[in-house]
Coordinates of N, CA and C in Angstrom, one line a residue:
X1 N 0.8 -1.2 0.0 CA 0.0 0.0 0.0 C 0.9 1.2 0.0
X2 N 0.7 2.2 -1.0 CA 1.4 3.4 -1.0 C 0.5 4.5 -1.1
X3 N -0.5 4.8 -0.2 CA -1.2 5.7 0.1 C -0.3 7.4 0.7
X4 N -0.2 8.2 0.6 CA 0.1 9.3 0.5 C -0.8 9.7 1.5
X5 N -0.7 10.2 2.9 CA -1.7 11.0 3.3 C -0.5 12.3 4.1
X6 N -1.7 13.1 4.8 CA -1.0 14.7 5.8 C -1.4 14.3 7.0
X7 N -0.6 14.5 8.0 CA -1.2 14.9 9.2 C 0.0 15.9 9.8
X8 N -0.9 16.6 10.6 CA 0.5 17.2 11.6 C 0.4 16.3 12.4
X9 N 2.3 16.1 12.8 CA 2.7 15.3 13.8 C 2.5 15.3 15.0
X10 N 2.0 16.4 15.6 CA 1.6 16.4 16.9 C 0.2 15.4 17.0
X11 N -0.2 15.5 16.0 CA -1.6 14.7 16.1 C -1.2 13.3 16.8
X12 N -0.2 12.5 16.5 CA 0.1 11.1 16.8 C -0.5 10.1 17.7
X13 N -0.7 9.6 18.1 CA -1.3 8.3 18.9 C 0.2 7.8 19.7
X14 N 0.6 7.2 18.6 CA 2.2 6.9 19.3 C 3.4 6.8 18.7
X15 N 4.6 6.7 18.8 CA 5.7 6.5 17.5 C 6.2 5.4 17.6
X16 N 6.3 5.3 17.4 CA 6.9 3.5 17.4 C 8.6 2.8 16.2
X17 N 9.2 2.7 16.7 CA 10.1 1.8 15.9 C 9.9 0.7 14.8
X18 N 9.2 0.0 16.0 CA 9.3 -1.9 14.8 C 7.7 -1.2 14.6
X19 N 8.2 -1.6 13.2 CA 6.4 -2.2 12.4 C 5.4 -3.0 13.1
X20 N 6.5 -3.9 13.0 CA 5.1 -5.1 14.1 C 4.4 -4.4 15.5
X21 N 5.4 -3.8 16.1 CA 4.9 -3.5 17.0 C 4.0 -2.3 17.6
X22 N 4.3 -1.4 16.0 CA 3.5 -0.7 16.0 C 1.8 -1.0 15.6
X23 N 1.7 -2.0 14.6 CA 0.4 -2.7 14.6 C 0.0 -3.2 15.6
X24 N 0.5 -3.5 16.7 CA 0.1 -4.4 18.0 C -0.3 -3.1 18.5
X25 N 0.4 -2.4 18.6 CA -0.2 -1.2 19.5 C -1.5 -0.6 19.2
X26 N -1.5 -0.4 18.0 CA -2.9 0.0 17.3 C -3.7 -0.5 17.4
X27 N -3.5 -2.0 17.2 CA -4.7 -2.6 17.4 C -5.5 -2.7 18.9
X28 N -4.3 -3.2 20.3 CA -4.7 -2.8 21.1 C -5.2 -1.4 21.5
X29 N -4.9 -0.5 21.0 CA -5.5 0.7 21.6 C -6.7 1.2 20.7
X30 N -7.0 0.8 19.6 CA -8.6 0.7 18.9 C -9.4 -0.5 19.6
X31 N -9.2 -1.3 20.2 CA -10.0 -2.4 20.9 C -10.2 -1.4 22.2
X32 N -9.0 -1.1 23.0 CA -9.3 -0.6 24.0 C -10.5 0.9 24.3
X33 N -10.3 1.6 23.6 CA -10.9 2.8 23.1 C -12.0 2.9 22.4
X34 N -12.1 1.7 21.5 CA -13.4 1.8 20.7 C -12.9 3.1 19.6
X35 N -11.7 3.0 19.1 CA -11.7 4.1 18.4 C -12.1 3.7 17.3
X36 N -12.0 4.9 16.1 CA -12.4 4.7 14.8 C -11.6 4.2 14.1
X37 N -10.5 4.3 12.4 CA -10.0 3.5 11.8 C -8.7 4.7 11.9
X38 N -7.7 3.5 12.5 CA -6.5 4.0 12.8 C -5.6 3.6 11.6
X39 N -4.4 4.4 11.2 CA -3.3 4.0 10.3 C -2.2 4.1 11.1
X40 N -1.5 3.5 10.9 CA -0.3 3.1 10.9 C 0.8 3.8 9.6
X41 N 1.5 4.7 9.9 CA 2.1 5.4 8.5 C 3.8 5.8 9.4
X42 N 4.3 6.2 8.3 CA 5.7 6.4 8.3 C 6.2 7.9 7.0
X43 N 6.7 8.8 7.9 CA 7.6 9.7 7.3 C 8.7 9.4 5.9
X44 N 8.9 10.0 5.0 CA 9.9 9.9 4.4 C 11.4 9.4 4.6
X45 N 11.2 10.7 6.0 CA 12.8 10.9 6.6 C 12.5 10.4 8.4
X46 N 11.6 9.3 8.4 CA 11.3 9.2 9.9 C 11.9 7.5 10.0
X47 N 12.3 7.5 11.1 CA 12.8 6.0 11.8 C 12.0 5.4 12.4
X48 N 10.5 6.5 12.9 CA 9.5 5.7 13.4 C 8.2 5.7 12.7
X49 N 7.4 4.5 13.4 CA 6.2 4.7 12.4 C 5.2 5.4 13.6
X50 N 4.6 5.7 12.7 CA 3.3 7.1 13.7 C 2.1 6.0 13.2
X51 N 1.1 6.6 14.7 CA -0.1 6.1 14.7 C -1.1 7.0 15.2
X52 N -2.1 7.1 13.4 CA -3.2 8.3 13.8 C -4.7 7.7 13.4
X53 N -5.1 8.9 14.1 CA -6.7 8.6 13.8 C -6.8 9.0 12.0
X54 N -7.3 8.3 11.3 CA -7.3 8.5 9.9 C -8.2 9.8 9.3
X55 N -9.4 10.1 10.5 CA -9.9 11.1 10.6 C -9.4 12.4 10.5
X56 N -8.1 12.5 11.2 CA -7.6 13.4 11.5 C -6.5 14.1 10.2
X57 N -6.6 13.6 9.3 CA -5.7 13.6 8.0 C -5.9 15.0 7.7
X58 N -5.0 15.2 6.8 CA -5.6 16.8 6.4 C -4.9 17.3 4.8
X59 N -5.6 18.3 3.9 CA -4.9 18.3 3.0 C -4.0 19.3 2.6
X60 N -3.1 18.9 1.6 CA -1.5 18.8 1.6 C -1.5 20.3 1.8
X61 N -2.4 21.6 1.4 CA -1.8 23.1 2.0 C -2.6 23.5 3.1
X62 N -3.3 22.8 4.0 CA -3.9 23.1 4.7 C -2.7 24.1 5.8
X63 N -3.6 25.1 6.2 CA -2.4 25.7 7.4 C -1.7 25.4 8.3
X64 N -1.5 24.6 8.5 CA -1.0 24.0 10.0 C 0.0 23.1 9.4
X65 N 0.2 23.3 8.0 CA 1.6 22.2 6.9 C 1.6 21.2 7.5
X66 N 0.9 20.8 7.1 CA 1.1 19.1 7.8 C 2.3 18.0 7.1
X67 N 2.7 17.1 7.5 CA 3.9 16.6 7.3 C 3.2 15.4 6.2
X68 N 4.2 14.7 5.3 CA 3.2 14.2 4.5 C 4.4 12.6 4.9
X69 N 3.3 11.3 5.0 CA 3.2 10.1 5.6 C 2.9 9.1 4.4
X70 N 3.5 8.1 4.4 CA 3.4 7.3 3.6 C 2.1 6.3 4.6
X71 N 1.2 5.4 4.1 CA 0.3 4.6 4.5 C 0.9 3.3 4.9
X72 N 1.4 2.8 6.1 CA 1.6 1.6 5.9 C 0.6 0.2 6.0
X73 N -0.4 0.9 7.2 CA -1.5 0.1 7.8 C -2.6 0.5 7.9
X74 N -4.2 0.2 7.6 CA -4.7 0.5 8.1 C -5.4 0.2 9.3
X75 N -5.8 0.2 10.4 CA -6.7 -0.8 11.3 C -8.1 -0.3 11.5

């Protein structure tokens, strides 16, 4: 999957290193929470992968320049 999406970084859920364990985390914290559909994405120039609410995406000149994420997961 090579989805393209924006978010600002502060938005994040969590950052995470390993892949896998960033899916685990997601998943536990949308079970836990009852949240909505979370992704799992990663920066160009980032070592970690970010986890957001998908909701919260935004587009690419929106004010607040949001940083732009590759899609790795969705949950």
């Amino acid at each position: 999957m090579a989805d393209r999406i924006f978010f600002n970084p502060g938005d994040s859920i969590a950052n995470i290193h390993d892949y896998n364990e960033a899916v685990r985390k997601g998943q536990i914290y949308k079970r836990e929470k009852s949240a909505d559909e979370l992704v799992v994405a990663k920066g160009p120039d980032d070592e970690e992968y970010a986890i957001f609410y998908a909701n919260d995406a935004l587009p690419q000149d929106h004010e607040k320049h949001p940083k732009e994420y590759k899609i790795s997961k969705r949950l």
